[in-house]
XYZ file of C-alpha atoms in Angstrom:
577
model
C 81.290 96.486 93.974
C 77.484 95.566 95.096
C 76.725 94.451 91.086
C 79.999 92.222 91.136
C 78.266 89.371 92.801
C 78.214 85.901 90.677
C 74.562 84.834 90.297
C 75.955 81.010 90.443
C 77.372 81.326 94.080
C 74.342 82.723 95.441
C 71.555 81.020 94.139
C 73.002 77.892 92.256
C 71.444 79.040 89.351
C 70.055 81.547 87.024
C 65.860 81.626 87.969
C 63.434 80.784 89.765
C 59.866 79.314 90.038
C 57.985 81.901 92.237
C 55.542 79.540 93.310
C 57.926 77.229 94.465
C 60.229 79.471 95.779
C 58.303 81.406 98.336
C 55.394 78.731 98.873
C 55.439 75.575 100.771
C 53.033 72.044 100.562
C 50.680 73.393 102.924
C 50.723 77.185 102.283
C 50.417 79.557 99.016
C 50.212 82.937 100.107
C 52.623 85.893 102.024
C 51.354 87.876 104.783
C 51.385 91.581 105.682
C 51.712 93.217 109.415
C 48.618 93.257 109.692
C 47.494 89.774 109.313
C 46.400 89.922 105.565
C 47.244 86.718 103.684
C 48.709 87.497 99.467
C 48.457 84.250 97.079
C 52.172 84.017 95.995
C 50.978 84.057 92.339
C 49.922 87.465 92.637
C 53.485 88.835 92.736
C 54.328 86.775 89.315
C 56.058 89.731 87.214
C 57.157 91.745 89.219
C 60.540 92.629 90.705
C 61.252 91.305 94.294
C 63.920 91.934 97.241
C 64.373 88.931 99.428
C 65.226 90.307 102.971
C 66.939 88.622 105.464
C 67.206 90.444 108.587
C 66.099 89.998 112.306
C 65.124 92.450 115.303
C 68.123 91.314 117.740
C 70.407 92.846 114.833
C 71.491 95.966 115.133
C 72.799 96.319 111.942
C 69.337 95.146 110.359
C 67.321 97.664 112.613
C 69.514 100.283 111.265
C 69.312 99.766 107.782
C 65.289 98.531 107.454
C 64.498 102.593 107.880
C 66.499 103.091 105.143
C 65.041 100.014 102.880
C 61.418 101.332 103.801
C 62.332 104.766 102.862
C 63.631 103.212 98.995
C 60.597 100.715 99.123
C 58.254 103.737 99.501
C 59.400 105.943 96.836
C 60.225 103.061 94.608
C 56.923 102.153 94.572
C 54.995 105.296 93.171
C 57.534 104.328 90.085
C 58.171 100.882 89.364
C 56.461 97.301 89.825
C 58.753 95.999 93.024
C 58.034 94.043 95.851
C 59.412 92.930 99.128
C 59.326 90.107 101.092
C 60.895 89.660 104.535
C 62.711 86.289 105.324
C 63.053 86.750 109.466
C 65.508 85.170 111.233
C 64.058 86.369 114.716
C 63.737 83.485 117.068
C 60.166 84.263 118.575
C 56.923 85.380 117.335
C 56.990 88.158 119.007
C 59.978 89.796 118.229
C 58.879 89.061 114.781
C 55.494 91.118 115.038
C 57.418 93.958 116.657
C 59.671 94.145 113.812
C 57.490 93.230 111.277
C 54.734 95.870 112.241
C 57.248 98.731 110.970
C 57.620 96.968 107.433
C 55.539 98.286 104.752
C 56.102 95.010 102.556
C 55.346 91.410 102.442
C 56.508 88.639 104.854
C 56.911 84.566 104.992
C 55.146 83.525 107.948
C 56.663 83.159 111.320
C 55.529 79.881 111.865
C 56.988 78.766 108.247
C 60.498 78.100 109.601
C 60.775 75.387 106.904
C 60.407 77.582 103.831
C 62.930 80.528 105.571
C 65.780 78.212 106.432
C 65.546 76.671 102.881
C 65.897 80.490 101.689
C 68.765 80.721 104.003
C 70.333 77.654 102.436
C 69.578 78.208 98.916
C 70.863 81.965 98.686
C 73.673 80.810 100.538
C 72.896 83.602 103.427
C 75.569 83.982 105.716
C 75.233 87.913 107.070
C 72.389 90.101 107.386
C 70.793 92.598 106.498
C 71.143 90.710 103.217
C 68.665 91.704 100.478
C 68.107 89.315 97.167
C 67.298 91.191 94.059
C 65.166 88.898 91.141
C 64.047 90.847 88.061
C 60.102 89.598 86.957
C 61.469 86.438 85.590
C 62.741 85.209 88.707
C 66.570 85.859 88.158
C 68.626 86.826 90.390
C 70.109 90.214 89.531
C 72.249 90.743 92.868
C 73.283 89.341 96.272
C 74.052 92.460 97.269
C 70.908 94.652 97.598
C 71.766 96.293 101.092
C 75.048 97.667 98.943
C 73.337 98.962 96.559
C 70.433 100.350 98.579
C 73.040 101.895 100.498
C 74.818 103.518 97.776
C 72.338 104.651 94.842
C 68.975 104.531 97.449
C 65.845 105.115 94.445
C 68.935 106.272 91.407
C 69.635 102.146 91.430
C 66.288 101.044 90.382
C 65.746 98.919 88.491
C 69.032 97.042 89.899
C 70.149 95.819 86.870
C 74.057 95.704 86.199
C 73.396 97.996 83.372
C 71.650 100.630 85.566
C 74.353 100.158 88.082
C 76.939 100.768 85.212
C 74.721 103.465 84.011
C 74.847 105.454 87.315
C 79.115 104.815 87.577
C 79.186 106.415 83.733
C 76.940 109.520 84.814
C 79.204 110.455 87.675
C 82.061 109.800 85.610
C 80.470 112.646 83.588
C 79.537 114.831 86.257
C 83.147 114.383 87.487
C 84.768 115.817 84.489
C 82.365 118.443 83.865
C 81.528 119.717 87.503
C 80.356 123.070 88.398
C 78.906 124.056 91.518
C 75.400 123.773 90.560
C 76.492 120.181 89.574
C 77.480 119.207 92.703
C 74.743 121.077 95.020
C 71.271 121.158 92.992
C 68.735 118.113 92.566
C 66.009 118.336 90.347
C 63.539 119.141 93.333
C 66.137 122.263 94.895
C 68.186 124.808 93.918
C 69.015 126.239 97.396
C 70.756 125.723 100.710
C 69.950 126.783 103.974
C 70.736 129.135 106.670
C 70.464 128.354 110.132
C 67.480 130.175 110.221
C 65.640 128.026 107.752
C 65.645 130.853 104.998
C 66.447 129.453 101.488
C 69.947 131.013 100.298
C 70.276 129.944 95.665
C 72.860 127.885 94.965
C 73.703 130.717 92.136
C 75.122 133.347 95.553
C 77.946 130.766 95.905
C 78.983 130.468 92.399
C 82.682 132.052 92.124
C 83.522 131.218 95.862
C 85.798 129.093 97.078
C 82.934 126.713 98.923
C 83.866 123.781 101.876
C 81.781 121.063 101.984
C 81.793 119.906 105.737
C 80.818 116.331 105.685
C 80.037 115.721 110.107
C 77.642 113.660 112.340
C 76.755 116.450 115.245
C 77.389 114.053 118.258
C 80.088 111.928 116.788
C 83.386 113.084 118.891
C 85.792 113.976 116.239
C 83.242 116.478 114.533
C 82.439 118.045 118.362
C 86.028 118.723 118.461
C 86.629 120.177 115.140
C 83.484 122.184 114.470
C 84.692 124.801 116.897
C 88.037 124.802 115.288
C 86.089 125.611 111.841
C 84.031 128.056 113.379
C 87.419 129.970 114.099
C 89.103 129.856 110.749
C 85.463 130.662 108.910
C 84.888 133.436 111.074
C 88.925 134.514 110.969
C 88.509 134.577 107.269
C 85.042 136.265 106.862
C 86.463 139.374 108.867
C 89.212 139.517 106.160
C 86.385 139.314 103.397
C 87.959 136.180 101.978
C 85.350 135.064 99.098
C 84.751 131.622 101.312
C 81.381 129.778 102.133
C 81.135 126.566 103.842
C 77.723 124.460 103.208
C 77.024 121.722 106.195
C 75.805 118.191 104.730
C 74.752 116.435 107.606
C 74.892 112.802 108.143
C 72.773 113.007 111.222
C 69.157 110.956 111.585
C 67.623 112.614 113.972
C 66.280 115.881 112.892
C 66.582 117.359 116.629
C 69.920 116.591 116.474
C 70.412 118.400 113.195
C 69.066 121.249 114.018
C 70.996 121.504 117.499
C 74.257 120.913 115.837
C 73.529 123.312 112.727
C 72.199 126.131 115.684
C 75.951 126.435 116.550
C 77.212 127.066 112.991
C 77.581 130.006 111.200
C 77.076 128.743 107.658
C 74.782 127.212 105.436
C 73.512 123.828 104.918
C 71.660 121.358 102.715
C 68.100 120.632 104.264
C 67.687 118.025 106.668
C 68.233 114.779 105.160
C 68.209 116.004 101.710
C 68.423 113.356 99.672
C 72.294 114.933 98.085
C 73.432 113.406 100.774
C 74.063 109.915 100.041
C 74.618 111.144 96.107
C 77.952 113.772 97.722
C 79.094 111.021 100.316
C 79.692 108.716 97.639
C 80.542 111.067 94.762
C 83.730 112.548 96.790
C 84.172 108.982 98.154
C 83.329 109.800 101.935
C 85.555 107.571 104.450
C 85.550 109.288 107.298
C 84.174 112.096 109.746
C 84.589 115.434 109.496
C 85.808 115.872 106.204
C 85.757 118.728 104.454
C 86.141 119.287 100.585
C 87.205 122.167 99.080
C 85.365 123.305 96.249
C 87.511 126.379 93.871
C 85.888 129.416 92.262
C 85.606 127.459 88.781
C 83.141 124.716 90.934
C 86.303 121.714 90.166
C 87.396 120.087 93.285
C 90.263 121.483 94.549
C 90.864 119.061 98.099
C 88.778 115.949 98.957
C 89.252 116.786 102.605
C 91.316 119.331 104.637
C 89.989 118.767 108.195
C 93.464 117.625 109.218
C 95.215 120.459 107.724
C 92.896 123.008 109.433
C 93.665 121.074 112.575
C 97.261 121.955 112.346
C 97.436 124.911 110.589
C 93.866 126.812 110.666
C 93.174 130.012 108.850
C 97.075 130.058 107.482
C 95.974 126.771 105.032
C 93.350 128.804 102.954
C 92.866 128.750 100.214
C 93.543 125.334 100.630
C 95.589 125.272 97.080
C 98.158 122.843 95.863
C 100.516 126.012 95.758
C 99.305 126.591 99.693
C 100.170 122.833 100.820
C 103.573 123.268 98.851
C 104.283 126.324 101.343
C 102.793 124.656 104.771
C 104.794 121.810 103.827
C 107.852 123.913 103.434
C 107.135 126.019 106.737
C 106.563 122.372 108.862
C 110.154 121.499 107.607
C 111.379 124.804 109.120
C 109.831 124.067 112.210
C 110.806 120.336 112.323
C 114.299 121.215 111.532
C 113.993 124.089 114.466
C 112.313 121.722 116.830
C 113.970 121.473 120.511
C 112.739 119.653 123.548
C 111.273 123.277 124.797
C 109.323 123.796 121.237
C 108.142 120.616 121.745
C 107.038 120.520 125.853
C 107.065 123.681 126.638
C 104.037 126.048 126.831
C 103.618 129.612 128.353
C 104.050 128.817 132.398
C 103.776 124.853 131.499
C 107.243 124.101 131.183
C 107.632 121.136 133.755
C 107.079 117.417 133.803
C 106.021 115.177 136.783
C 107.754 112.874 139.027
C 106.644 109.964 140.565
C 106.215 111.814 143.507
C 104.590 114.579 141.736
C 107.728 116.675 142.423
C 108.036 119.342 139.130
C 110.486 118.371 136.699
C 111.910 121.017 134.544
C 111.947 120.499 131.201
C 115.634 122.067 130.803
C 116.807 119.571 132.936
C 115.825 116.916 130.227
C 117.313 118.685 127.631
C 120.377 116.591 125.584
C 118.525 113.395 126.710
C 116.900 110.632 124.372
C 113.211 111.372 125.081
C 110.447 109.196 124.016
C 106.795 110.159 124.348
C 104.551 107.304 125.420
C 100.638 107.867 124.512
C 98.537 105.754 126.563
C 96.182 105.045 128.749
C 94.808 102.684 131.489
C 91.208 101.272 129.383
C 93.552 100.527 126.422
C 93.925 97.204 126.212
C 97.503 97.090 123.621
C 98.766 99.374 126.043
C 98.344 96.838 129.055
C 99.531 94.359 127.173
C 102.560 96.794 125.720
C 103.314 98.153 129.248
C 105.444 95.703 130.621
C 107.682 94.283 127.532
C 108.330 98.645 127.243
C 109.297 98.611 131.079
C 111.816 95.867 130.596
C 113.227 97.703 128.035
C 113.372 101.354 129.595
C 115.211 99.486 132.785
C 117.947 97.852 130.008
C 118.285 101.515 127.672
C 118.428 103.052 131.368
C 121.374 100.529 132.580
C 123.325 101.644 129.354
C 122.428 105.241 128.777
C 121.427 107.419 132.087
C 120.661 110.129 129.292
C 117.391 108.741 128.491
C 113.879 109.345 129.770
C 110.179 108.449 128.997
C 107.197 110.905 129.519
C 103.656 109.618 129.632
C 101.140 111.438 127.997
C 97.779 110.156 129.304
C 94.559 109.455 127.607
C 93.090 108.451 131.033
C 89.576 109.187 131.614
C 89.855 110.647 135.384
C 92.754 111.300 137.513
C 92.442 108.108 139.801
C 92.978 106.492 136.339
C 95.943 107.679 135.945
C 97.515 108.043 139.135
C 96.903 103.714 139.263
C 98.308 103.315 135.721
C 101.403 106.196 136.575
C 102.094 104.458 139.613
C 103.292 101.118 137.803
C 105.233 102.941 135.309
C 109.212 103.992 136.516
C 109.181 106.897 134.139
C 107.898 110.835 134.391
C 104.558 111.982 132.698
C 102.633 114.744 132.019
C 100.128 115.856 134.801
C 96.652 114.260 134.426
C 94.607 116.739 132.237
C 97.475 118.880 130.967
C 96.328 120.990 127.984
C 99.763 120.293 126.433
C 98.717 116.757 125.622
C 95.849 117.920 122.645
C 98.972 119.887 120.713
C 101.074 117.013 121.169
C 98.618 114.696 119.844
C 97.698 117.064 116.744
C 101.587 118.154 116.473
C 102.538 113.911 116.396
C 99.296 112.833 114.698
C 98.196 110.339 117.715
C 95.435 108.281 115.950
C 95.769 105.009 118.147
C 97.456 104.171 121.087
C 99.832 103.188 122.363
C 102.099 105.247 120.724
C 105.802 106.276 121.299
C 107.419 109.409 119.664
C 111.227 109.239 120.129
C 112.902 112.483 120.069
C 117.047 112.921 119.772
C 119.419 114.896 122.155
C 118.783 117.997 119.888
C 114.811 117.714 120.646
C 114.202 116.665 117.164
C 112.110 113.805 116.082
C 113.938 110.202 115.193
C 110.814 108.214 114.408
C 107.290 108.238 115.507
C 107.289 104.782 115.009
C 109.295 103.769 118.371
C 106.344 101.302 119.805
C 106.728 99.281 116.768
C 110.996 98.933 116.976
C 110.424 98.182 120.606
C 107.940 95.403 120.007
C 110.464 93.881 117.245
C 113.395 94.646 118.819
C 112.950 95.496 122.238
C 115.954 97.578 124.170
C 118.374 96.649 120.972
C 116.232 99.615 119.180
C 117.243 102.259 120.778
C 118.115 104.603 120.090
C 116.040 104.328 117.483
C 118.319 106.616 114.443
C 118.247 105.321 111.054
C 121.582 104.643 111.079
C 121.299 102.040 114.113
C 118.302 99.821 112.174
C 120.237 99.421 109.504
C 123.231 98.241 111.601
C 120.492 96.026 113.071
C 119.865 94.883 109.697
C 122.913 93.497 108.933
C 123.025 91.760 111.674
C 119.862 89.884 110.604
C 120.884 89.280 107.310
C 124.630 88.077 108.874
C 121.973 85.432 110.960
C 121.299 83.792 107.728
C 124.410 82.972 106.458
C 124.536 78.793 105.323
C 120.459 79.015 105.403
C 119.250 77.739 102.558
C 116.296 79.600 100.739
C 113.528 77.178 101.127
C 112.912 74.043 102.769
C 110.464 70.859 102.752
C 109.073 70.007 106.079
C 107.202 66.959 106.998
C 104.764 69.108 109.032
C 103.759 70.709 105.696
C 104.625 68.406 102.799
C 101.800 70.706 100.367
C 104.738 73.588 99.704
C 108.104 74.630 100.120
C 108.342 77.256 102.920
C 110.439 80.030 101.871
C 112.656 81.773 104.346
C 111.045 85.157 104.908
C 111.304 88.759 107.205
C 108.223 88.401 109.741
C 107.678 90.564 112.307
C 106.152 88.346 114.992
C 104.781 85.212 114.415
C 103.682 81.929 116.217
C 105.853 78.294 115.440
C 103.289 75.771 114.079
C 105.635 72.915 115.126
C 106.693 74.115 118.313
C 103.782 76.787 119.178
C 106.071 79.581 120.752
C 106.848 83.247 119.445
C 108.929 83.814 116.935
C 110.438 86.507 115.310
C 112.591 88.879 112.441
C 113.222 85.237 110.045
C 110.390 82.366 109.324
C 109.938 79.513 106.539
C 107.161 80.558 106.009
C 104.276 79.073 103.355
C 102.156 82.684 102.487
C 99.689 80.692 100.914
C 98.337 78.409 103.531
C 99.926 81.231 106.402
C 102.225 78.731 107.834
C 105.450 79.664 110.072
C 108.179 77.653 111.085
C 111.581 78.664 113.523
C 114.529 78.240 111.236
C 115.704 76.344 114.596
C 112.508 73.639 114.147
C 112.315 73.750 110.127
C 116.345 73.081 109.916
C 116.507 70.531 112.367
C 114.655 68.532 110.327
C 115.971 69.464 106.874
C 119.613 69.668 107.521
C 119.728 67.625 110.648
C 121.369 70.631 112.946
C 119.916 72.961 115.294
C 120.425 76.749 115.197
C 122.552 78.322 117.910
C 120.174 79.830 120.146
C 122.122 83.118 120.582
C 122.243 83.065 116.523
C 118.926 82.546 115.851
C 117.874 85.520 118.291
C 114.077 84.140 118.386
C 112.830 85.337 121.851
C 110.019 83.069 123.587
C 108.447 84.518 125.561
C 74.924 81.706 116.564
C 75.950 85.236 115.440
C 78.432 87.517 116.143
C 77.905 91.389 114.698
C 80.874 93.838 113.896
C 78.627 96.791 113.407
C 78.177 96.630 110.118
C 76.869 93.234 109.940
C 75.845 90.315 111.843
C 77.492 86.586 110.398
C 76.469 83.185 111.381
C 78.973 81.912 114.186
């Protein structure tokens, strides 16, 4: 949590001298964009945010909006200041970035006094914001958290505001209403598209959605239409249903573009709710959509997926409803065929490598799997060939067998180069077929392989995964056959002992142990299914390497069944390299 950090790991102490902190021998004072010097000793008792951060960092140059915004309001209410701590590497770039800060700043040309801020806070990501109280103790390492999180609500920054704020939306939680969740102190209304001002009090006794989106993120363009269907299927019925918009865009053009389409309401552009709802129903992903019952209690933290697979037919989005869609998908899982499954209107034909049509009757009573994939995925270049070596064994014993690729290819010559290495059939390049597969299979990554039995039903959706572990000895992929597999592991062990002592890694025992797919640390090839393995220190031996030592004998080969075959940002933050 952003109050949980320990004061003695950041700053090596509880306070500090302000004076000595932020001064150096031959300088006393701060400096603001536009060349003004501050004595130091002017800031004594107040509240100050050291801010690490730079103008290369993308992370930074997204969150410093957000920090002025806070700064700005915090300051028409409290006694707090900020000073920036650059870690820009010219001048320049440090004026540019500088000039859109509001607050104070060490000097550029005071490299000295910022790298001993760097050292003594212990900085080792940015943004990074510093949070002393008027005495000059540190109150939390984790400012851009917080800002993040509570914006203005967390000032004063304390850990009993912080605690404060968890207890009031404890309270909010078990007593919520509608009003609770949708009204600030400064508004009582949403929006329509057309900017008139709709009270909160018209929505009291609906059932109200709460679409969480980002107009031009991908997912939410290709589920807003999809909502747009059920809202307006169940408005013609005269369902009692609103849904109210709360946008996570940043760009106000690109609000209004995206809330132009919809025919709902909407909390005002970058209402300040937002942050308060994101983390009050715990946002973790886009578009989400809570569901909000007549009484104004939560009824769903998010059925975007549901309405993906089942639309209109999932409202009133009840536990009682779920019980029933879950009951009709077993119905339709249990009635699935290889037809149901490929098959739609005059679509009912695979391709060739020749692009000759392949009926989909003619597959039917074969092993099928489904392979999602496509050329820019890296896994799936790296996946294609160990998955070719095992289609050409499965194929050798079972001619009733068959792959399909379903493409996520960008163009056709993508595919038609990625097809062509591939000895299987696919679906042709841009088939509609392949967005109901994806929704009907839930593709989020790829690659991905969907095996389905003679009967058309599915086995596992999990098939990439027993391929990787087991290669052509998974197939056909039933239940029944992994755990046949299984005993065949466990049979490998017999006259292994539990643990061993190696001389490679005298600190622990290593503990003979299921891993998937690991790398030897004596004899630096692959390794899989059985390690001694050391979780603590993340160590891995063969049972061939760790018993020749211990026991003095080697492993059968065939028995052991091993095969062999500066900075940096993540988005969120930029570390030291």
């Amino acid at each position: 949590m952003a109050d949980g950090v320990d004061k003695e790991t950041i700053n090596g102490g509880d306070s500090h001298d302000l004076h000595s902190l932020l001064s150096s021998s031959s300088r006393d004072f701060l400096v603001r964009n536009n060349g003004h010097q501050v004595k130091v000793d002017s800031l004594r008792g107040k509240k100050l945010g050291l801010y690490f951060s730079a103008s290369w960092c993308g992370p930074c140059r997204r969150f410093t909006p957000v920090l002025v915004e806070a700064y700005n309001e915090i300051s028409t209410i409290g006694d707090f200041e900020i000073i920036f701590v650059s870690a820009d590497e010219d001048e320049e770039s440090f004026n540019e970035y500088f000039s859109k800060m509001p607050w104070f700043a060490i000097p550029f040309s005071d490299s000295e006094t910022r790298n001993r801020l760097d050292e003594l806070f212990k900085v080792r990501g940015i943004p990074h914001l510093v949070i002393l109280n008027d005495s000059g103790e540190v109150l939390s390492g984790s400012g851009v958290e917080i800002i993040r999180e509570y914006g203005v609500d967390g000032y004063p920054f304390t850990p009993e505001r912080i605690k404060e704020i968890k207890e009031q939306e404890e309270a909010a939680r078990r007593d919520q209403s509608l009003r609770s969740v949708l009204v600030s102190h400064t508004r009582d209304f949403v929006i329509s598209s057309d900017g008139k001002q709709v009270p909160v009090s018209e929505l009291e006794g609906k059932i109200v959605g709460l679409y969480f989106s980002l107009s031009l993120y991908n997912s939410c363009v290709k589920f807003t239409p999809k909502l747009v269907d059920v809202y307006e299927k169940l408005k013609a019925k005269g369902e009692n249903f609103e849904i109210v918009l709360i946008s996570l865009d940043d760009e106000e053009e690109t609000f209004q573009q995206g809330f132009g389409s919809m025919p709902w309401l909407a909390l005002p552009f970058k209402d300040k709710s937002r942050e308060k709802l994101a983390r009050y129903f715990e946002l973790s992903t886009v578009p989400t959509l809570v569901i909000i019952g007549p009484d104004g209690k939560t009824v769903h933290s998010n059925v975007a997926e549901t309405i993906e697979e089942h639309g209109s037919l999932a409202y009133p989005f009840t536990p009682e409803k779920f019980a029933e869609l879950v009951k009709l998908e077993k119905a339709k899982q249990d009635a699935q065929t290889l037809e149901s499954v490929l098959v739609s209107g005059d679509q009912d034909f695979v391709i060739g490598k020749d692009g000759a049509k392949i009926s989909v009757s003619d597959l039917v009573g074969k092993n099928i799997l489904l392979y999602f994939s496509a050329q820019w995925c890296p896994p799936c270049l790296a996946f294609l060939p160990k998955f070719i070596d095992a289609y050409h064994k499965i194929k050798a014993k079972d001619d009733a067998f068959e792959v399909i690729f379903i493409s996520s290819d960008r163009d056709q010559s993508s595919f038609d180069v990625f097809f062509s290495e591939m000895p299987w059939l696919a679906l042709p390049f841009g088939d509609e077929r392949k967005a109901s597969l994806s929704r009907k299979f839930k593709v989020r990554g790829i690659p991905m392989l969907v095996a389905l039995g003679p009967t058309g039903r599915t086995v596992t959706t999990e098939a990439r995964d027993l391929i990787m572990l087991h290669g052509a000895d998974a197939y056909p992929f039933t239940d029944e056959h992994l755990e046949e597999i299984e005993a065949r592991y466990k049979e490998m062990t017999k006259g292994w002992p539990e643990t061993v002592k190696h001389a490679l890694h005298e600190e622990h025992e290593l503990v003979l142990t299921r891993r998937r797919i690991y790398r030897c640390d004596e004899c630096e090839e692959e390794g899989r299914i059985w390690s001694f393995y050391c979780d603590e220190c993340d160590f891995d031996l063969h049972p061939k390497c760790a018993l020749e030592e211990d026991e003095g004998t080697k492993v059968d080969a065939q028995e052991e069944q091993n095969p062999k075959e500066g900075w940096i940002c993540d988005g969120e933050v930029c570390y030291k390299a």
